[in-house]
mmCIF file of C-alpha atoms and ligand atoms in Angstrom:
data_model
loop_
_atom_site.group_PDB
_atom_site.id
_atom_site.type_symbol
_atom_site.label_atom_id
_atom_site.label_comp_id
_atom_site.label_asym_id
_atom_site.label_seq_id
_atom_site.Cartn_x
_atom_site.Cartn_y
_atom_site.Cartn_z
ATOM 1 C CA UNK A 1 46.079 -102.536 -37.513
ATOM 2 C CA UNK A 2 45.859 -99.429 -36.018
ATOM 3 C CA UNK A 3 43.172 -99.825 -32.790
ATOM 4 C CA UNK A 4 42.295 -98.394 -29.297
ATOM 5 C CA UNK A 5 42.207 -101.704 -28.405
ATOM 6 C CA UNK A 6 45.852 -102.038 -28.561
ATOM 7 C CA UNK A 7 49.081 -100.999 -26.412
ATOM 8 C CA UNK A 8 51.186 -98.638 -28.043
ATOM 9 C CA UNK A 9 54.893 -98.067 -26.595
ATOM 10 C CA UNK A 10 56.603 -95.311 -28.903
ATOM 11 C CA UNK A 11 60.348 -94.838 -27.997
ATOM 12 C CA UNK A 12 60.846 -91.200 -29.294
ATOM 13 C CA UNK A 13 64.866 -90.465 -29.202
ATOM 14 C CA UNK A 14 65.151 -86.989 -30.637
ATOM 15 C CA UNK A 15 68.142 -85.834 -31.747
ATOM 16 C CA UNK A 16 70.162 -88.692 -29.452
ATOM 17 C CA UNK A 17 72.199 -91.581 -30.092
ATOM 18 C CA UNK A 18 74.818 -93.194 -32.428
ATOM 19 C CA UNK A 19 75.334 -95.627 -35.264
ATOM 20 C CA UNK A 20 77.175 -97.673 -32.615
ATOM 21 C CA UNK A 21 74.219 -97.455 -29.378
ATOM 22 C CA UNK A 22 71.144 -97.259 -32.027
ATOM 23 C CA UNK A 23 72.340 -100.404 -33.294
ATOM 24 C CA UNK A 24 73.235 -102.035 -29.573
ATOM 25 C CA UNK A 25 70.364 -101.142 -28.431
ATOM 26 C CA UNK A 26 68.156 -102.397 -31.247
ATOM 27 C CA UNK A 27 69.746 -105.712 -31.438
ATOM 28 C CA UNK A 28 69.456 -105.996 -27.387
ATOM 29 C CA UNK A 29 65.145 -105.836 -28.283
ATOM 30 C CA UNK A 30 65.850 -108.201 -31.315
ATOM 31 C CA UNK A 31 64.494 -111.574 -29.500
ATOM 32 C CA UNK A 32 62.084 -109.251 -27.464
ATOM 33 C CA UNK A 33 58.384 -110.611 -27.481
ATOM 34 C CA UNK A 34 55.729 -108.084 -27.038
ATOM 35 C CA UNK A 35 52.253 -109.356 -25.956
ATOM 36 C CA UNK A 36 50.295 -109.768 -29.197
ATOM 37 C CA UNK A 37 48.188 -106.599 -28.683
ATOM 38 C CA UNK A 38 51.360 -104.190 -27.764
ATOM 39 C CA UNK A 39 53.152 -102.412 -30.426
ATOM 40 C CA UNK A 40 56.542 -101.445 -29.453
ATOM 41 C CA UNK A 41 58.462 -98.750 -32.031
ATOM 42 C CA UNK A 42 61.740 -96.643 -31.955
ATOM 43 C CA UNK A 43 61.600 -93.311 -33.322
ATOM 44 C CA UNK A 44 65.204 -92.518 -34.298
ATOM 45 C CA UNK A 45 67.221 -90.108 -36.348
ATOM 46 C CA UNK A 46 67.183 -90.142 -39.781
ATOM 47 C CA UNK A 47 70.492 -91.534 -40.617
ATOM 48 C CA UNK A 48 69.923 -94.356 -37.775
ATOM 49 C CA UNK A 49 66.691 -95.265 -39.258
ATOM 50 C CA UNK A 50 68.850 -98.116 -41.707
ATOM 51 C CA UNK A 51 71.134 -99.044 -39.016
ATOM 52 C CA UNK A 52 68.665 -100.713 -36.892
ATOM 53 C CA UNK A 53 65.598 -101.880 -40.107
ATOM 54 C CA UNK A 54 65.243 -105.687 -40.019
ATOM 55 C CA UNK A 55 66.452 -105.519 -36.455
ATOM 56 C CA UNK A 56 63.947 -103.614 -34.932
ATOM 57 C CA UNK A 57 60.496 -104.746 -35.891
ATOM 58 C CA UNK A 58 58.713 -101.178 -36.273
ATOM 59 C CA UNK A 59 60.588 -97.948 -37.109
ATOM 60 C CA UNK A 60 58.883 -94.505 -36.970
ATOM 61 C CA UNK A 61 60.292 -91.573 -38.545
ATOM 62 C CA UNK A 62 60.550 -88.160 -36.153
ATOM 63 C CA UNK A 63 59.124 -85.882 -39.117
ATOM 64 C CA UNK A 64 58.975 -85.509 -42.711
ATOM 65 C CA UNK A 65 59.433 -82.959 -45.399
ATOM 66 C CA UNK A 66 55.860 -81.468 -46.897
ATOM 67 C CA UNK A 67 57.254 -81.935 -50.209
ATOM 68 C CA UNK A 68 56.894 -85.670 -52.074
ATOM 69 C CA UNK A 69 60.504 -85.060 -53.901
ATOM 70 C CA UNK A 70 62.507 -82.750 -55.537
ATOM 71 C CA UNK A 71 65.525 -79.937 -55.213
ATOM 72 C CA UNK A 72 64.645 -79.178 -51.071
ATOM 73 C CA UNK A 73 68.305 -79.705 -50.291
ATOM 74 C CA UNK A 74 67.811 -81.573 -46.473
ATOM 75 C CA UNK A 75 64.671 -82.673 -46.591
ATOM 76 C CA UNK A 76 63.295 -85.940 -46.353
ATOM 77 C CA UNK A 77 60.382 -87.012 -48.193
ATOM 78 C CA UNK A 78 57.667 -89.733 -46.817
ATOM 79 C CA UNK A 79 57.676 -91.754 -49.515
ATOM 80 C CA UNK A 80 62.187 -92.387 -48.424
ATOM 81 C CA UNK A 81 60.495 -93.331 -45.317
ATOM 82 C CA UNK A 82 58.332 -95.564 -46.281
ATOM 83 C CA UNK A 83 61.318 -96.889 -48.240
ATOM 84 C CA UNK A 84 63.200 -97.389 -45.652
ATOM 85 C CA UNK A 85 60.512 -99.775 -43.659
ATOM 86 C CA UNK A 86 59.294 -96.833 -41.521
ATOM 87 C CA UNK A 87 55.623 -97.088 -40.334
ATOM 88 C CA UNK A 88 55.044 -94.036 -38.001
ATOM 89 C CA UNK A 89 55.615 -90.603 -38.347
ATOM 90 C CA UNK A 90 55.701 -88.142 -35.778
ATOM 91 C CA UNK A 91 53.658 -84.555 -36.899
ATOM 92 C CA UNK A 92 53.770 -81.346 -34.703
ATOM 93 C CA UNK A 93 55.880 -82.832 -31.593
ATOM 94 C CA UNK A 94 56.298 -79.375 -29.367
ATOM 95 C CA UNK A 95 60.021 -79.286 -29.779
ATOM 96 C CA UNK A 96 59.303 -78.934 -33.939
ATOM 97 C CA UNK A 97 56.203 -76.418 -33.249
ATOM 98 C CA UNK A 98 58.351 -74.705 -30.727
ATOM 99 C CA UNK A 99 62.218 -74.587 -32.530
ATOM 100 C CA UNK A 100 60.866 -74.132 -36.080
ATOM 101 C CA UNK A 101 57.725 -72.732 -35.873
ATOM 102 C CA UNK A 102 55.505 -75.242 -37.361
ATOM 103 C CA UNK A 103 52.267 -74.047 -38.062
ATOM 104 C CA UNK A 104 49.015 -76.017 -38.345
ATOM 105 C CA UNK A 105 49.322 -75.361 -42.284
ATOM 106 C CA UNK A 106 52.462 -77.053 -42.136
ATOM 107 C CA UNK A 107 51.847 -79.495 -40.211
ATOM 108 C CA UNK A 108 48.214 -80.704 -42.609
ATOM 109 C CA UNK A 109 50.921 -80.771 -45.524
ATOM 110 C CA UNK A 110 52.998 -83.180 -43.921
ATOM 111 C CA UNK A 111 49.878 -85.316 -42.830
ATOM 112 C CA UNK A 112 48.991 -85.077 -45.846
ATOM 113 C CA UNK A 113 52.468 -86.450 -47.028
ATOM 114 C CA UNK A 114 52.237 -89.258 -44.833
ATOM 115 C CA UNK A 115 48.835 -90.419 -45.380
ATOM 116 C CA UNK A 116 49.450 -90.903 -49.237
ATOM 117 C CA UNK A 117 52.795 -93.171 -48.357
ATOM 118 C CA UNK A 118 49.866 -95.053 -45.809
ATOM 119 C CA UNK A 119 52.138 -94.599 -43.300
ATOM 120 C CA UNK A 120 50.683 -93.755 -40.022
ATOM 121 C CA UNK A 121 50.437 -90.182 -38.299
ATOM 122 C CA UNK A 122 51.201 -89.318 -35.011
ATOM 123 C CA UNK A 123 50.137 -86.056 -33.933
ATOM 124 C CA UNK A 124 51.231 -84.349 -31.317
ATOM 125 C CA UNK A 125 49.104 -82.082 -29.148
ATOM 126 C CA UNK A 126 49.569 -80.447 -25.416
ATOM 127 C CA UNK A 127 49.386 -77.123 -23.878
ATOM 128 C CA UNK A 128 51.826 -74.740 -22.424
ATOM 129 C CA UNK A 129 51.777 -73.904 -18.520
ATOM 130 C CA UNK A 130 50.375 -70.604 -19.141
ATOM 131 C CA UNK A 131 47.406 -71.922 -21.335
ATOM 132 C CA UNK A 132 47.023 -74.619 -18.687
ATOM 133 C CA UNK A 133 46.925 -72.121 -16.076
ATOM 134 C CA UNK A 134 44.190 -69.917 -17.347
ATOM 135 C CA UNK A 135 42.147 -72.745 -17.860
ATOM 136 C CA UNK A 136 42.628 -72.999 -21.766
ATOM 137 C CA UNK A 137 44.195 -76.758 -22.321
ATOM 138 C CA UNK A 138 40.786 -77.800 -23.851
ATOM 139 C CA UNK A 139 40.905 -75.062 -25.858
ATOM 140 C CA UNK A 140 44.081 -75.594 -27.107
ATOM 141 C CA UNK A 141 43.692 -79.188 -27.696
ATOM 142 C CA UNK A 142 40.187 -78.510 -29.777
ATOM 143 C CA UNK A 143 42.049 -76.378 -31.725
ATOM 144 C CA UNK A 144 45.258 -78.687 -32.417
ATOM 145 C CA UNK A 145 43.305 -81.635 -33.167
ATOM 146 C CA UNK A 146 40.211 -80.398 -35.336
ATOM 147 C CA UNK A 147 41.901 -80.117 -38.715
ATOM 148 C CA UNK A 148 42.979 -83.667 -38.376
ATOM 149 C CA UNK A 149 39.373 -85.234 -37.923
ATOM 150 C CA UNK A 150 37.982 -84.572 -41.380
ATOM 151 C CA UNK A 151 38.674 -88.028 -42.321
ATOM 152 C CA UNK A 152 38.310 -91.775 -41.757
ATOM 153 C CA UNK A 153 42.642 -92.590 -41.898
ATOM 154 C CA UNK A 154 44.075 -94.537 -39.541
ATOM 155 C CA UNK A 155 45.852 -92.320 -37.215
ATOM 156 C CA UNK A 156 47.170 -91.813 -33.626
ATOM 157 C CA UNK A 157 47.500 -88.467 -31.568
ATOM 158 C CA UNK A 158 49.230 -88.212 -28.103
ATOM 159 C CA UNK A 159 48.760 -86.014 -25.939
ATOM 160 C CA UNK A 160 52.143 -83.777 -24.636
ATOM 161 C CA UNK A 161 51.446 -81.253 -22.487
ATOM 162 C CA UNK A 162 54.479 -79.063 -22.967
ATOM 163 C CA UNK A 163 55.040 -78.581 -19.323
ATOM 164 C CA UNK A 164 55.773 -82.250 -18.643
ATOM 165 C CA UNK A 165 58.268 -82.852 -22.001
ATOM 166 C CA UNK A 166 61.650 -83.402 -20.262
ATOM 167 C CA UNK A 167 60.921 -81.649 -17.001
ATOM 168 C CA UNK A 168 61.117 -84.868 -14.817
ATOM 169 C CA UNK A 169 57.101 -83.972 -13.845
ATOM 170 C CA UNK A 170 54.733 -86.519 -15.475
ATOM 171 C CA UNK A 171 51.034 -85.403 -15.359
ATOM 172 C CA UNK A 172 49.114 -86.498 -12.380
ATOM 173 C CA UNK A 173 45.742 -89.020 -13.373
ATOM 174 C CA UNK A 174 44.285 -86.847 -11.621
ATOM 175 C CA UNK A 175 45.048 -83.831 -14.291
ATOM 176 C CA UNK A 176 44.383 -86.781 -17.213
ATOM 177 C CA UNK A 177 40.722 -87.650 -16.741
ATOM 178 C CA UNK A 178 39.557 -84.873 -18.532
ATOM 179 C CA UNK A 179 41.524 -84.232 -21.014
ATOM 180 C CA UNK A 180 41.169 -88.264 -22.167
ATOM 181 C CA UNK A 181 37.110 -87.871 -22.021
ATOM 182 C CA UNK A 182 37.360 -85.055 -24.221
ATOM 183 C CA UNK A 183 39.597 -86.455 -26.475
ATOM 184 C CA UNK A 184 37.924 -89.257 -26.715
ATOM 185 C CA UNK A 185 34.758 -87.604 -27.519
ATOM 186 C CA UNK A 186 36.251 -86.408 -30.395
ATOM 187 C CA UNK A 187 38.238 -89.173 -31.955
ATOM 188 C CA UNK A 188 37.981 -93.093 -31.876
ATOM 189 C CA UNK A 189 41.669 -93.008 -33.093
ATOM 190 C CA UNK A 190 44.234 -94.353 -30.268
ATOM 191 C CA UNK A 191 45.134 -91.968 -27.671
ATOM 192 C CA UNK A 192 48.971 -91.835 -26.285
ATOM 193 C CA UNK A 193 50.535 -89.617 -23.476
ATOM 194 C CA UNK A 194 53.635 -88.529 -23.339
ATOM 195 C CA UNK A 195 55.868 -86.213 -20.511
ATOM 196 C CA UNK A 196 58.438 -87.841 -18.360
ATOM 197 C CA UNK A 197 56.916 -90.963 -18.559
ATOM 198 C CA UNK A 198 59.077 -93.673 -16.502
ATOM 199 C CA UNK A 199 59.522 -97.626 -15.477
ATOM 200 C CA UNK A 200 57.771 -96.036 -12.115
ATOM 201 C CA UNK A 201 55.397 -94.337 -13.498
ATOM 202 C CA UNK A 202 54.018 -95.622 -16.479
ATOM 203 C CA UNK A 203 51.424 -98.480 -15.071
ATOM 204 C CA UNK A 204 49.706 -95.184 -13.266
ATOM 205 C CA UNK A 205 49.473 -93.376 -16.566
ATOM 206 C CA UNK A 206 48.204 -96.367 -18.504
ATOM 207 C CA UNK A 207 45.654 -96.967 -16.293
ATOM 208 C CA UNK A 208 43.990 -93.297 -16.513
ATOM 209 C CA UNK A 209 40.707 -94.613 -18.782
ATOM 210 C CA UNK A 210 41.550 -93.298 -22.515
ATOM 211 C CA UNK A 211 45.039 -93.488 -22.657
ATOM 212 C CA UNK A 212 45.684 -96.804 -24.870
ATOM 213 C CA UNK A 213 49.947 -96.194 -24.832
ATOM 214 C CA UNK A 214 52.944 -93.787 -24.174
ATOM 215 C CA UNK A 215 55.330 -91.924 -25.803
ATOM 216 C CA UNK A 216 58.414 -92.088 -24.272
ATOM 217 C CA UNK A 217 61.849 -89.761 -24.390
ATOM 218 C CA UNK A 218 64.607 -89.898 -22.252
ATOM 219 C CA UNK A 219 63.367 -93.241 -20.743
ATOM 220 C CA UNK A 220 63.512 -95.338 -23.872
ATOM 221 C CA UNK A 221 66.995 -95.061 -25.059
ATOM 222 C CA UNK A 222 68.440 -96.638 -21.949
ATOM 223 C CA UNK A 223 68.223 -100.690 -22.374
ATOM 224 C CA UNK A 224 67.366 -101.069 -18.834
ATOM 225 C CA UNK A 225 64.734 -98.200 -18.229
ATOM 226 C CA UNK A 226 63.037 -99.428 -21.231
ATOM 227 C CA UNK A 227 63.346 -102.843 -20.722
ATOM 228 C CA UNK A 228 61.863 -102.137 -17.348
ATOM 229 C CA UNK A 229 59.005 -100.282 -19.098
ATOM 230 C CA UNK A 230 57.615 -102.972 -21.107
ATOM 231 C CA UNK A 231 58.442 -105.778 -18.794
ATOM 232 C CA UNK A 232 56.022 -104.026 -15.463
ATOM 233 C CA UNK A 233 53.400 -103.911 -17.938
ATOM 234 C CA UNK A 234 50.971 -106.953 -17.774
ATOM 235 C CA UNK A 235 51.434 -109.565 -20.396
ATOM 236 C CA UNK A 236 55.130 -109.115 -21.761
ATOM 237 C CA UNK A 237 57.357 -111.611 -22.268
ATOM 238 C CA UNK A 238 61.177 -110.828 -22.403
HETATM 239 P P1 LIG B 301 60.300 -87.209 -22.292
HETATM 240 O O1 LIG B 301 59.943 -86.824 -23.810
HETATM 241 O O2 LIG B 301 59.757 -88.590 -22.035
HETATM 242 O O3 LIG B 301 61.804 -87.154 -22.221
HETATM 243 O O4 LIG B 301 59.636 -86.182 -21.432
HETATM 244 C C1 LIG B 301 58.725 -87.187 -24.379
HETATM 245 C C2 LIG B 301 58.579 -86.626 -25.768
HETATM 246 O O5 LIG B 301 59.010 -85.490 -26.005
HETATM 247 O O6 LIG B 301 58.065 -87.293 -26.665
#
């Protein structure tokens, strides 16, 4: 069940990893017990995706093709995904908007997609430094996330700001309040952050009122950093 009341842990590797260290690392989690209201998934690559399902207990899928089937040579379609045991998707992550141009269009089609597999969306919103510095990361996030309220689905969004992806510089509480009240004034859906999030850091960010779980890069493909995530968090049993 997708809730605010839960804690959602999303391990988002990009384009990392190998058969061999997906597959380590999965099986090093297999015996892990999350706290009954944490949900703990690993986005990987494509091809990894069957290397590590009935290991892993929840896959999510990095993206998906805006087309249900056919001759789109590289594509791959929600309804594979949802063959393949996958239960997330990521829509609009930064790195996508930013490296292929993904529009809003673009990314409603592959919502769209998703929703009729009833897989679950996670959309991806954040500002840039410049927006944030003339004051527009409201704005910006207004504009990202309106097309996607128009309906009851169960969905999650998570909040990126572009300036803290992979930079090593997390967004400060302080910088969060905001931005969570907003979005939460204009979704009940769960909210996530995501930007540098570490072991150190991520009881601070969880506590900033709103944010109900994280979204993780370079700190979740590491066995220790990740263990080290979910074990400082209240609860969790390893
Ligand atoms: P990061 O990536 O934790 O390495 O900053 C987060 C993301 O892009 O989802």
């Amino acid at each position: 069940m997708i809730s605010a009341e839960r804690t959602y842990f999303f391990g988002n590797w990009k384009m990392h990893g190998s058969h061999h260290n997906v597959k380590a690392f999965a099986c090093h989690f297999q015996k892990f017990q999350p706290a009954l209201n944490h949900e703990i998934v690993l986005f990987v690559p494509f091809p990894y995706l069957m290397a590590i399902k009935g290991i892993f207990p929840s896959l999510g899928a990095q993206d998906c093709s805006i087309h249900e089937s056919g001759n789109i040579t590289g594509d791959v379609g929600a309804a594979m995904l949802k063959d393949m045991g996958v239960k997330y998707v990521l829509v609009g992550h930064s790195e996508r908007r930013h490296y292929y141009h993904e529009s809003q269009q673009i990314l409603l089609q592959k919502y769209k997609r998703i929703l009729e597999q009833h897989l679950v969306p996670v959309i991806c919103l954040g500002e840039s430094l410049e927006e944030r510095g003339h004051q527009l990361t409201l704005k910006v996030l207004k504009d990202q996330i309106a097309p996607f309220l128009t309906d009851d689905e169960p969905k999650i969004f998570a909040y990126e700001p572009l300036w803290a992806i992979g930079t090593g510089t997390h967004a400060r509480p302080d910088q969060l309040r905001d931005v969570y009240v907003f979005l939460k004034e204009m979704t009940s859906a769960p909210l996530l952050y995501g930007g540098s999030v570490t072991p150190q850091n991520a009881h601070s960010l969880l506590d900033v009122p709103g944010i109900n779980g994280l979204l993780v890069g370079q700190a979740s493909r590491d066995p220790l950093s990740w263990k080290a995530l979910l074990t400082n968090q209240q609860n969790t049993i390893f």
